[in-house]
PDB file of C-alpha atoms in Angstrom:
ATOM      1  CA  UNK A1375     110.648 121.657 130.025  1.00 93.00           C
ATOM      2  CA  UNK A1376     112.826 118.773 128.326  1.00 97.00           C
ATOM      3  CA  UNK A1377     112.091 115.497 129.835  1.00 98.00           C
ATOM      4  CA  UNK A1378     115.615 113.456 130.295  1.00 98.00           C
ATOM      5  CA  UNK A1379     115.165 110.061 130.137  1.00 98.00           C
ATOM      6  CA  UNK A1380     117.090 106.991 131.702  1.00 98.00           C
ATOM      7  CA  UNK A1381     118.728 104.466 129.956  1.00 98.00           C
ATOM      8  CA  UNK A1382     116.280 101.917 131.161  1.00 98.00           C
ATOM      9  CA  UNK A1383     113.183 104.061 129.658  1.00 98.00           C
ATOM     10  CA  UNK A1384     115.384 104.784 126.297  1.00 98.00           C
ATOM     11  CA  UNK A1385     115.322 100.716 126.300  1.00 97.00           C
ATOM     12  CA  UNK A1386     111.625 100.863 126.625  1.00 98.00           C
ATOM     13  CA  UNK A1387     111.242 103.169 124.189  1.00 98.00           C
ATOM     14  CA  UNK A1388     113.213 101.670 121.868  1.00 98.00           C
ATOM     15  CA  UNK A1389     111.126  98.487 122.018  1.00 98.00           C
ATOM     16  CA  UNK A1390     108.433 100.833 120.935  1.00 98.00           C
ATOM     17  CA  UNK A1391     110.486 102.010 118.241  1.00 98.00           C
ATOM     18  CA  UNK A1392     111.081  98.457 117.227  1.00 98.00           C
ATOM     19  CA  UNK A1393     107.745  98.102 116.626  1.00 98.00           C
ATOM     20  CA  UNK A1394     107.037 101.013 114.565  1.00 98.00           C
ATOM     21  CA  UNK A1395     110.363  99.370 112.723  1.00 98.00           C
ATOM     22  CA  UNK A1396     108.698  96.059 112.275  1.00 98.00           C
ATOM     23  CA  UNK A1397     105.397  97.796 111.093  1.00 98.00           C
ATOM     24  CA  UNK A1398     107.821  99.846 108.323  1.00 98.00           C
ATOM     25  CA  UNK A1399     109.772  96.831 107.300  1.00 97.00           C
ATOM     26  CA  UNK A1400     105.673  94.762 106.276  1.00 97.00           C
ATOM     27  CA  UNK A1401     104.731  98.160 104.004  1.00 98.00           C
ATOM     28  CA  UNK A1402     107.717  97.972 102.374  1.00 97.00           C
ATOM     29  CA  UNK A1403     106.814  94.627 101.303  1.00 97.00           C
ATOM     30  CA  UNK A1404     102.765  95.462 100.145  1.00 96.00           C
ATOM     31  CA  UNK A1405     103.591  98.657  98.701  1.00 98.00           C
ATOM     32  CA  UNK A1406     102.763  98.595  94.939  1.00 98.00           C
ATOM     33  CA  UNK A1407     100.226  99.716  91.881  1.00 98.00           C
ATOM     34  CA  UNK A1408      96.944  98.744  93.366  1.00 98.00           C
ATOM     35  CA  UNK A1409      96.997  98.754  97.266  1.00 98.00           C
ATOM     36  CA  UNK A1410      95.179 101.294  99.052  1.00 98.00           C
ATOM     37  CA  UNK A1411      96.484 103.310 102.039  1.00 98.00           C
ATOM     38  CA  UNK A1412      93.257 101.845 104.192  1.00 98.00           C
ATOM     39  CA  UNK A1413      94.424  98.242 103.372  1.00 98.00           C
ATOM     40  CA  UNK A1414      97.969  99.690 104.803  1.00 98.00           C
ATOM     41  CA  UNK A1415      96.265 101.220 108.133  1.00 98.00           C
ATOM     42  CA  UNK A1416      94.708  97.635 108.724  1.00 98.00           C
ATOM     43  CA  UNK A1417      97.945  95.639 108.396  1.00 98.00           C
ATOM     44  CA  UNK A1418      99.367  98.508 110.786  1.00 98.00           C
ATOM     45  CA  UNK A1419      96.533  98.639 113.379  1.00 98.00           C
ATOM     46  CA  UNK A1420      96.181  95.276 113.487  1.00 98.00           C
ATOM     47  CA  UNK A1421      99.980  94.533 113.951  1.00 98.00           C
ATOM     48  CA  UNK A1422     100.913  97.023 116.680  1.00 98.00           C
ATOM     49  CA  UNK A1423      97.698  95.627 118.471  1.00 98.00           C
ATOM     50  CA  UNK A1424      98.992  92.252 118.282  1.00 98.00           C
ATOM     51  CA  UNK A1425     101.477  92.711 119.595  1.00 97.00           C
ATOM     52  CA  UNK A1426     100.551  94.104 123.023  1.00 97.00           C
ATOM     53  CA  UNK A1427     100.727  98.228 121.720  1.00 98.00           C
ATOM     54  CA  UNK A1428      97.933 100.643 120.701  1.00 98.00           C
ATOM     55  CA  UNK A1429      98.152 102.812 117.799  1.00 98.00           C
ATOM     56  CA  UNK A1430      98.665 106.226 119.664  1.00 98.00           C
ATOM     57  CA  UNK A1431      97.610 108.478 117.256  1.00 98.00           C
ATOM     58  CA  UNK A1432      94.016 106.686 116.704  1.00 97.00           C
ATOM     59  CA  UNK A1433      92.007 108.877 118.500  1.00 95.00           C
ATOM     60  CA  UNK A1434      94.465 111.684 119.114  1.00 96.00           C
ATOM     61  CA  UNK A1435      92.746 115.249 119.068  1.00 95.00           C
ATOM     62  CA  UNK A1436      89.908 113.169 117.179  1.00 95.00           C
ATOM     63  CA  UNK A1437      91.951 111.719 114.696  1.00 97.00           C
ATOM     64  CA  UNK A1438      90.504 108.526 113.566  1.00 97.00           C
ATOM     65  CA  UNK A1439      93.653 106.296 111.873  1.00 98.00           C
ATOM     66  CA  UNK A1440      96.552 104.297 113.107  1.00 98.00           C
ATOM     67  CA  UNK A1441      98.654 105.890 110.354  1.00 98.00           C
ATOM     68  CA  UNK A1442      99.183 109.668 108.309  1.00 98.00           C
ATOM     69  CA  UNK A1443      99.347 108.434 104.685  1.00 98.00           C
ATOM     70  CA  UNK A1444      99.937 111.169 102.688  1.00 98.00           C
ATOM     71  CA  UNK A1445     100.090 110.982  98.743  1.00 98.00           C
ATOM     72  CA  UNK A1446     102.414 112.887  96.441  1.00 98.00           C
ATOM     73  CA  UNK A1447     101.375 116.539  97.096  1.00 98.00           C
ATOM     74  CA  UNK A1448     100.376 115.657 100.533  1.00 98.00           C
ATOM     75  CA  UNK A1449     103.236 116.915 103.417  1.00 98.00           C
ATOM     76  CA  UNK A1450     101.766 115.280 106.382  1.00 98.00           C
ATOM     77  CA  UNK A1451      98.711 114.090 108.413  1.00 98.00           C
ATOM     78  CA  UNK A1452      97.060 112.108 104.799  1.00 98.00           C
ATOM     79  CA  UNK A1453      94.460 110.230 105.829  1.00 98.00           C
ATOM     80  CA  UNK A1454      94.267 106.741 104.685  1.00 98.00           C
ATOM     81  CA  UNK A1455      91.971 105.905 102.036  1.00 98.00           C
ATOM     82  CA  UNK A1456      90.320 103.680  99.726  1.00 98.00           C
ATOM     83  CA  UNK A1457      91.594 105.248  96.481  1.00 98.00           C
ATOM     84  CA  UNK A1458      94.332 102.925  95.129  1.00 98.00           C
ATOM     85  CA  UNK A1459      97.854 104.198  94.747  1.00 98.00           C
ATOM     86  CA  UNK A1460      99.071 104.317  91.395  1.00 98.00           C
ATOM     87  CA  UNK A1461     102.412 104.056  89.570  1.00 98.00           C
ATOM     88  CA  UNK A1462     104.635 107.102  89.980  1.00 98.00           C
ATOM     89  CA  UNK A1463     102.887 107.773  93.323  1.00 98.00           C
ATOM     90  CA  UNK A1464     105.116 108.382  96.219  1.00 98.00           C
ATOM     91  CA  UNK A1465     103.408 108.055  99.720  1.00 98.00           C
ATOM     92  CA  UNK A1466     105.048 108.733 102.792  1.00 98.00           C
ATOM     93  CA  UNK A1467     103.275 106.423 106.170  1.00 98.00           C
ATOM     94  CA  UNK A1468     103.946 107.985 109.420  1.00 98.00           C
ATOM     95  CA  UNK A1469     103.123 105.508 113.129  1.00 98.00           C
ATOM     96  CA  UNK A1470     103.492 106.264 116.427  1.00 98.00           C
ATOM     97  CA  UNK A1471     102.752 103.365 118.190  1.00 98.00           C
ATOM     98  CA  UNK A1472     102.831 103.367 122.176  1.00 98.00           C
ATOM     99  CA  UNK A1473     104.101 100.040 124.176  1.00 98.00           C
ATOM    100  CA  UNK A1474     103.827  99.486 127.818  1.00 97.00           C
ATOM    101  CA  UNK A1475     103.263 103.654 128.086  1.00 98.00           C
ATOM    102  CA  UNK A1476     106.254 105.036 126.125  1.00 98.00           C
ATOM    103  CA  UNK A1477     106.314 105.800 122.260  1.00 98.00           C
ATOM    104  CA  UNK A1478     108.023 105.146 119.240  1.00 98.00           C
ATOM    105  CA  UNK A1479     107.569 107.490 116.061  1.00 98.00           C
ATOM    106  CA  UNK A1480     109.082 106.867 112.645  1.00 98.00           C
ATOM    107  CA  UNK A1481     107.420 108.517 109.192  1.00 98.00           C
ATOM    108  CA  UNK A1482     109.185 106.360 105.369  1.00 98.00           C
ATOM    109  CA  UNK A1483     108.494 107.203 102.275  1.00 98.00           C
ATOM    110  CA  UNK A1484     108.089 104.557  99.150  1.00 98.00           C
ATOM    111  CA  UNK A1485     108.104 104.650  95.887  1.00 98.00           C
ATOM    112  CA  UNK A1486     104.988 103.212  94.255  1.00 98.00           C
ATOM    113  CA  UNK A1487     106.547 101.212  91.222  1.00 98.00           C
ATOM    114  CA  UNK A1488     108.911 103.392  89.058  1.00 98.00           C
ATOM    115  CA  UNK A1489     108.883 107.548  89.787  1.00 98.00           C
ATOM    116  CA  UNK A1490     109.887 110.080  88.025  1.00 98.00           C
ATOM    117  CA  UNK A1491     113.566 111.066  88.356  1.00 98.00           C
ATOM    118  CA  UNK A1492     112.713 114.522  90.338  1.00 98.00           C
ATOM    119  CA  UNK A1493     110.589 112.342  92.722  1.00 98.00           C
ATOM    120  CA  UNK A1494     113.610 109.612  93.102  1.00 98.00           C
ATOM    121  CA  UNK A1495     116.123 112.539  93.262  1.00 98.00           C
ATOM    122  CA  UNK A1496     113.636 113.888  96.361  1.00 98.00           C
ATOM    123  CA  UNK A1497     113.462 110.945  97.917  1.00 98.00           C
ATOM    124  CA  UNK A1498     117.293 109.921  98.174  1.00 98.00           C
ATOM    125  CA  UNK A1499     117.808 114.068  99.293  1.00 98.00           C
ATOM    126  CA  UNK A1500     114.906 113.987 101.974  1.00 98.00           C
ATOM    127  CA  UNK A1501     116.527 110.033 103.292  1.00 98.00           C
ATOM    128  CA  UNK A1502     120.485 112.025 103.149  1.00 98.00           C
ATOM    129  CA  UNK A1503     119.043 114.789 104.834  1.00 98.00           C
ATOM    130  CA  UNK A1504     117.640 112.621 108.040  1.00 98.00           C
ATOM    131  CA  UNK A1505     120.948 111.025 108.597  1.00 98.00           C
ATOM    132  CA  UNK A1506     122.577 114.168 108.253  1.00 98.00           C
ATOM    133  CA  UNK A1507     120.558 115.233 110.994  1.00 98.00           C
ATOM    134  CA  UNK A1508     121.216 112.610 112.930  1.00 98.00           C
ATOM    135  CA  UNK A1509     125.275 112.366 112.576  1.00 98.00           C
ATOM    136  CA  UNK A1510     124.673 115.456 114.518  1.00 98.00           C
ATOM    137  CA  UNK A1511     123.040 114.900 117.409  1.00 98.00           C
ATOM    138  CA  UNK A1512     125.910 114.372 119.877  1.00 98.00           C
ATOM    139  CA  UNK A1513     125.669 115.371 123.416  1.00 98.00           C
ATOM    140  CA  UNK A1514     127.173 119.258 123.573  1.00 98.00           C
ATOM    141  CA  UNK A1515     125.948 120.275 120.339  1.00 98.00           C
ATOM    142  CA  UNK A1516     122.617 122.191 119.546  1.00 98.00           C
ATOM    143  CA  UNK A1517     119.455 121.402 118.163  1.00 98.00           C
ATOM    144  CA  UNK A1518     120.983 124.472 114.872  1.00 98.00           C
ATOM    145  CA  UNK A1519     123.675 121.783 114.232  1.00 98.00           C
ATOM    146  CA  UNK A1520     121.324 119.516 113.081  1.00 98.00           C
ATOM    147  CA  UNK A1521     118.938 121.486 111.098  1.00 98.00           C
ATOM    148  CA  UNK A1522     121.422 123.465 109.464  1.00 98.00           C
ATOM    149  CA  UNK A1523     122.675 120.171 108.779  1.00 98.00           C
ATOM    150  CA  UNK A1524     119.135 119.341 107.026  1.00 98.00           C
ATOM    151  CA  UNK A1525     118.489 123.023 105.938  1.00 98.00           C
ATOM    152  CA  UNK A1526     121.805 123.380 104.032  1.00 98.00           C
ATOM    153  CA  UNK A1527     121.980 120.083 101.804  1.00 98.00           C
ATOM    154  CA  UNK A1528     118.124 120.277 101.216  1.00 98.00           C
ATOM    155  CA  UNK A1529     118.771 123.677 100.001  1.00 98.00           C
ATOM    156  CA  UNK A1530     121.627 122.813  97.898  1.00 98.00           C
ATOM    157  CA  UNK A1531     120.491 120.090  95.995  1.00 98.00           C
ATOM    158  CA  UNK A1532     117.628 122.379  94.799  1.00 98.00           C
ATOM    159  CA  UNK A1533     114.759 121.778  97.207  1.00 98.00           C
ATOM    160  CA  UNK A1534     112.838 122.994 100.279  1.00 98.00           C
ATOM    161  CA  UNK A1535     112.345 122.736 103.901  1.00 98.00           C
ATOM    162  CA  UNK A1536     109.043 122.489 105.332  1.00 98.00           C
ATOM    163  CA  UNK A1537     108.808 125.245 108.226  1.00 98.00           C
ATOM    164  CA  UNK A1538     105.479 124.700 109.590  1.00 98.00           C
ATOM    165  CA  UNK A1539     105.522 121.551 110.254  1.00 98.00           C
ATOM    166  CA  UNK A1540     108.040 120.718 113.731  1.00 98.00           C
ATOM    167  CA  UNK A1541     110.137 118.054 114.843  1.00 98.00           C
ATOM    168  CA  UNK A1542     109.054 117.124 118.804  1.00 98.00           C
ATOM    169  CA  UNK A1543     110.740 115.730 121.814  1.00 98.00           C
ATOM    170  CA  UNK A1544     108.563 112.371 122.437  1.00 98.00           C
ATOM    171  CA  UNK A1545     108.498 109.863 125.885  1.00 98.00           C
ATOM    172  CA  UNK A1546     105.271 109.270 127.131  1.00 98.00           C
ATOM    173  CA  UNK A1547     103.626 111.934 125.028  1.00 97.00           C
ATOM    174  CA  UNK A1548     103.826 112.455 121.341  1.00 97.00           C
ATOM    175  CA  UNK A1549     105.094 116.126 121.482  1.00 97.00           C
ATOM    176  CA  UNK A1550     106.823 117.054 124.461  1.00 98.00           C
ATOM    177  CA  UNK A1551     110.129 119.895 124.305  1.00 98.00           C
ATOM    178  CA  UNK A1552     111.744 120.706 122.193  1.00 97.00           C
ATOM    179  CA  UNK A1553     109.561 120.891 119.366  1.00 97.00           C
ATOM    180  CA  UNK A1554     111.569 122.581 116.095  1.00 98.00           C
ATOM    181  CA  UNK A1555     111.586 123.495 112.498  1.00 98.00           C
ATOM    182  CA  UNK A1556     114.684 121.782 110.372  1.00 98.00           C
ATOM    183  CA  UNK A1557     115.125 125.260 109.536  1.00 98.00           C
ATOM    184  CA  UNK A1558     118.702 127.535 111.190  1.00 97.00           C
ATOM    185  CA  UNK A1559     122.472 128.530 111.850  1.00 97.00           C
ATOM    186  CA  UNK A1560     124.938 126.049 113.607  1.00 98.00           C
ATOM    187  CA  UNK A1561     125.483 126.514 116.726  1.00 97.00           C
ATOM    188  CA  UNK A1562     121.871 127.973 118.175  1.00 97.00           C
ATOM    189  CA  UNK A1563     119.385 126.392 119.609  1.00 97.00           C
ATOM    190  CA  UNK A1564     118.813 124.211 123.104  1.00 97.00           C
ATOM    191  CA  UNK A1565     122.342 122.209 123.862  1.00 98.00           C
ATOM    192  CA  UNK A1566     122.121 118.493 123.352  1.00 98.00           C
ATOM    193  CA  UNK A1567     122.023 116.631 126.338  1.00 98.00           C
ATOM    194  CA  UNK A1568     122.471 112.698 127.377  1.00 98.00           C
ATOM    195  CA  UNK A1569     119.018 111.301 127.560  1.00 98.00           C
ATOM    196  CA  UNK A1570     116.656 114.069 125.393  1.00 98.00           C
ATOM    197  CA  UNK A1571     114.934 111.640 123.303  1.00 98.00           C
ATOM    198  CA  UNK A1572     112.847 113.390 120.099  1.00 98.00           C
ATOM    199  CA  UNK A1573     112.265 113.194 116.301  1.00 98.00           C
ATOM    200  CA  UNK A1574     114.622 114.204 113.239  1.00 98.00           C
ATOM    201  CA  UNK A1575     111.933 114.693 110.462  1.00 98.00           C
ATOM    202  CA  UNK A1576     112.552 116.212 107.630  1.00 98.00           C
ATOM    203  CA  UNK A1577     109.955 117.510 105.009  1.00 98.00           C
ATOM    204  CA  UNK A1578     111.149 118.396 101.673  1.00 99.00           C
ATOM    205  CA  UNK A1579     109.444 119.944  98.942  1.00 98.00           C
ATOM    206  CA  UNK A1580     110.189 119.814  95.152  1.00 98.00           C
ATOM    207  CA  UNK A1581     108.791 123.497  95.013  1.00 98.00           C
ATOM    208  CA  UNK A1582     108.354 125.867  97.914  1.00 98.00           C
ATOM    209  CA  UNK A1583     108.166 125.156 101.340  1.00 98.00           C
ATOM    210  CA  UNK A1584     104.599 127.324 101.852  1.00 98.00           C
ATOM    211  CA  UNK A1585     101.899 124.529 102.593  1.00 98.00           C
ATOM    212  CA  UNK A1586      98.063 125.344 103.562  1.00 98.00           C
ATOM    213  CA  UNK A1587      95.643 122.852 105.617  1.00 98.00           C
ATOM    214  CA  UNK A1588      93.017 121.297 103.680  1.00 98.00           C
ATOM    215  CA  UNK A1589      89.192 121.567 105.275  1.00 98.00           C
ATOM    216  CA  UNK A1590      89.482 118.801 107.295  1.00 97.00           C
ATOM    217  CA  UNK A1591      92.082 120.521 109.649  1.00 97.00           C
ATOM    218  CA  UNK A1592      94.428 117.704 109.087  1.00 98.00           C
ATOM    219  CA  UNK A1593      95.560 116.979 105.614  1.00 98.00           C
ATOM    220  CA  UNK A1594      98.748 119.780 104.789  1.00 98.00           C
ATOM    221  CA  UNK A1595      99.663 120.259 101.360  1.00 98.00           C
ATOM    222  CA  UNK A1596     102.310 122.019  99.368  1.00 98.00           C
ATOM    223  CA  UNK A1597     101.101 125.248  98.500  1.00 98.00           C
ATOM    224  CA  UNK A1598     101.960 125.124  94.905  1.00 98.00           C
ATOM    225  CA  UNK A1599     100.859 121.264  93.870  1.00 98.00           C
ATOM    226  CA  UNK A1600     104.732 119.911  93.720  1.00 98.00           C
ATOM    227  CA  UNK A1601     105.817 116.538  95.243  1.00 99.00           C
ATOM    228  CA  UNK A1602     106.541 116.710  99.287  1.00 99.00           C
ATOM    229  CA  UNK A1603     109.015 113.829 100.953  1.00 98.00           C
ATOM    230  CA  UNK A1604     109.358 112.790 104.283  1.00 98.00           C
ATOM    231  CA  UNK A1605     111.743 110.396 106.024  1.00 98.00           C
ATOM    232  CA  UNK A1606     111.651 110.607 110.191  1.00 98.00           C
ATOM    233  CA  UNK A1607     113.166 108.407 113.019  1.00 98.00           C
ATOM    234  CA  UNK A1608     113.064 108.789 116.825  1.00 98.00           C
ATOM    235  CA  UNK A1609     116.620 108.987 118.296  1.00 98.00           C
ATOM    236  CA  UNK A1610     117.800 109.470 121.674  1.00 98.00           C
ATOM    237  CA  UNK A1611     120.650 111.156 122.789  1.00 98.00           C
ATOM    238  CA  UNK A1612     123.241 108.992 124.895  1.00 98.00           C
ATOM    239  CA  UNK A1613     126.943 108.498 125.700  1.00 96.00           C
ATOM    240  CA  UNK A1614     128.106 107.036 122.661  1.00 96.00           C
ATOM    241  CA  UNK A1615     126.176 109.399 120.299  1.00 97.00           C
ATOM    242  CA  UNK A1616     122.312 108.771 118.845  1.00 98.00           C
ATOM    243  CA  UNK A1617     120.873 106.036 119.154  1.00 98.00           C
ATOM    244  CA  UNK A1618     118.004 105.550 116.624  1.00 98.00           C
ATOM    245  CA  UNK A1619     115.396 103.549 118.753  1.00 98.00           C
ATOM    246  CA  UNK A1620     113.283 103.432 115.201  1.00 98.00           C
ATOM    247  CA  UNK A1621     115.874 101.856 113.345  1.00 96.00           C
ATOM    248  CA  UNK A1622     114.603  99.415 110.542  1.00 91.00           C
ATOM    249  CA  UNK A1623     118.110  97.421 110.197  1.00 79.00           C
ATOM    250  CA  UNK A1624     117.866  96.184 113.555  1.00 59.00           C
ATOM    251  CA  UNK A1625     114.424  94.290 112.907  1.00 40.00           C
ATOM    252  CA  UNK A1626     114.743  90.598 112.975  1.00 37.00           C
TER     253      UNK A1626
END
């Protein structure tokens, strides 16, 4: 069942989503040669506690970090570590932090000093393909509009969508309906309505879109070694068209 939401909890959420926004927005700053994912969990876990929130998914089905940091070949679900990234790296940081009981989810990916032009050209595709997504999430279309939206350009400009890995309607829990792959025809899917509040998440791969779960039941990788990008926001559905309650711009 999709859980509408009323403007006053989309507010609340989107104070969430601020602070996911505010955590995104400090990485973008340390991110360099040198730093390690773990030293980027701490500044997260230790800002979203400050300022009033938890880290949602520390704990979560016995996961143990405040962030997914995953590394080049990584899709999703890295864990943080103390190996330091190095230039040409790309590393995408995904939060969900949770504020006064509702949740705000947002995944970036940065550039660790300068890439290679296929991981640049990835980057800017996977970030176009997001808000893509999200110019189509209007009350009356379907959840197809906006992944064929993703599907289509991915596909064109030579790369892959992730189909294992699914999009989720979020509130008070991280993955409520609908959940979906960025994968499928216009038109299909469950009709956008005013207050359905979930992620647009893209996951591109350089190579093919297979992926296989490393030992530790987290950590997904592409299945043939290439690069993976991810770029993901938390928008809400409303009168006036999306709102994106994750939005970095609108950090002070």
């Amino acid at each position: 069942m999709i859980i509408l939401k009323t403007k006053q909890e989309i507010e609340l959420m989107k104070q969430a989503g601020q602070l996911v926004a505010a955590c995104h927005r400090e990485i973008a700053k340390l991110v360099q040669p040198g730093i390690t994912t773990l030293e980027i969990e701490d500044l997260v876990d230790t800002m979203i506690t400050k300022h009033g929130g938890k880290p949602h998914t520390k704990g979560y089905n016995g996961y143990k970090y405040a962030t997914c940091a995953s590394v080049n070949d990584v899709i999703a679900h890295g864990f943080p570590s103390r190996t330091p990234l190095r230039e040409g790296d790309i590393v995408t940081i995904d939060i969900v932090a949770e504020l006064d009981g509702w949740l705000g989810d947002s995944a970036w990916c940065y550039a660790v000093g300068p890439i290679s032009d296929e991981a640049r050209r990835l980057m800017e595709v996977t970030k176009q393909c997001l808000d893509l997504g999200i110019a189509q999430a209007f009350a009356g279309n379907r959840l197809g509009d906006i992944t064929h939206a993703v599907q289509s350009h991915a596909e064109r400009n030579g790369f892959s969508v992730v189909r294992d890995l699914l999009a989720h309607g979020i509130g008070r829990d991280m993955h409520e309906e609908p959940n979906y792959a960025h994968v499928g025809p216009p038109g299909k899917g469950v009709r956008l309505k005013e207050g359905m509040v979930f992620t647009i998440e893209p996951m591109l791969n350089a190579g093919t879109h297979h992926m296989y779960i490393e030992a530790d039941g987290w950590t997904a990788r592409t299945a043939d070694g290439r690069l993976s990008a991810q770029y993901e926001h938390t928008i809400a559905i409303t009168e006036d068209g999306p709102l994106v309650l994750t939005d970095q711009a609108t950090v002070g």
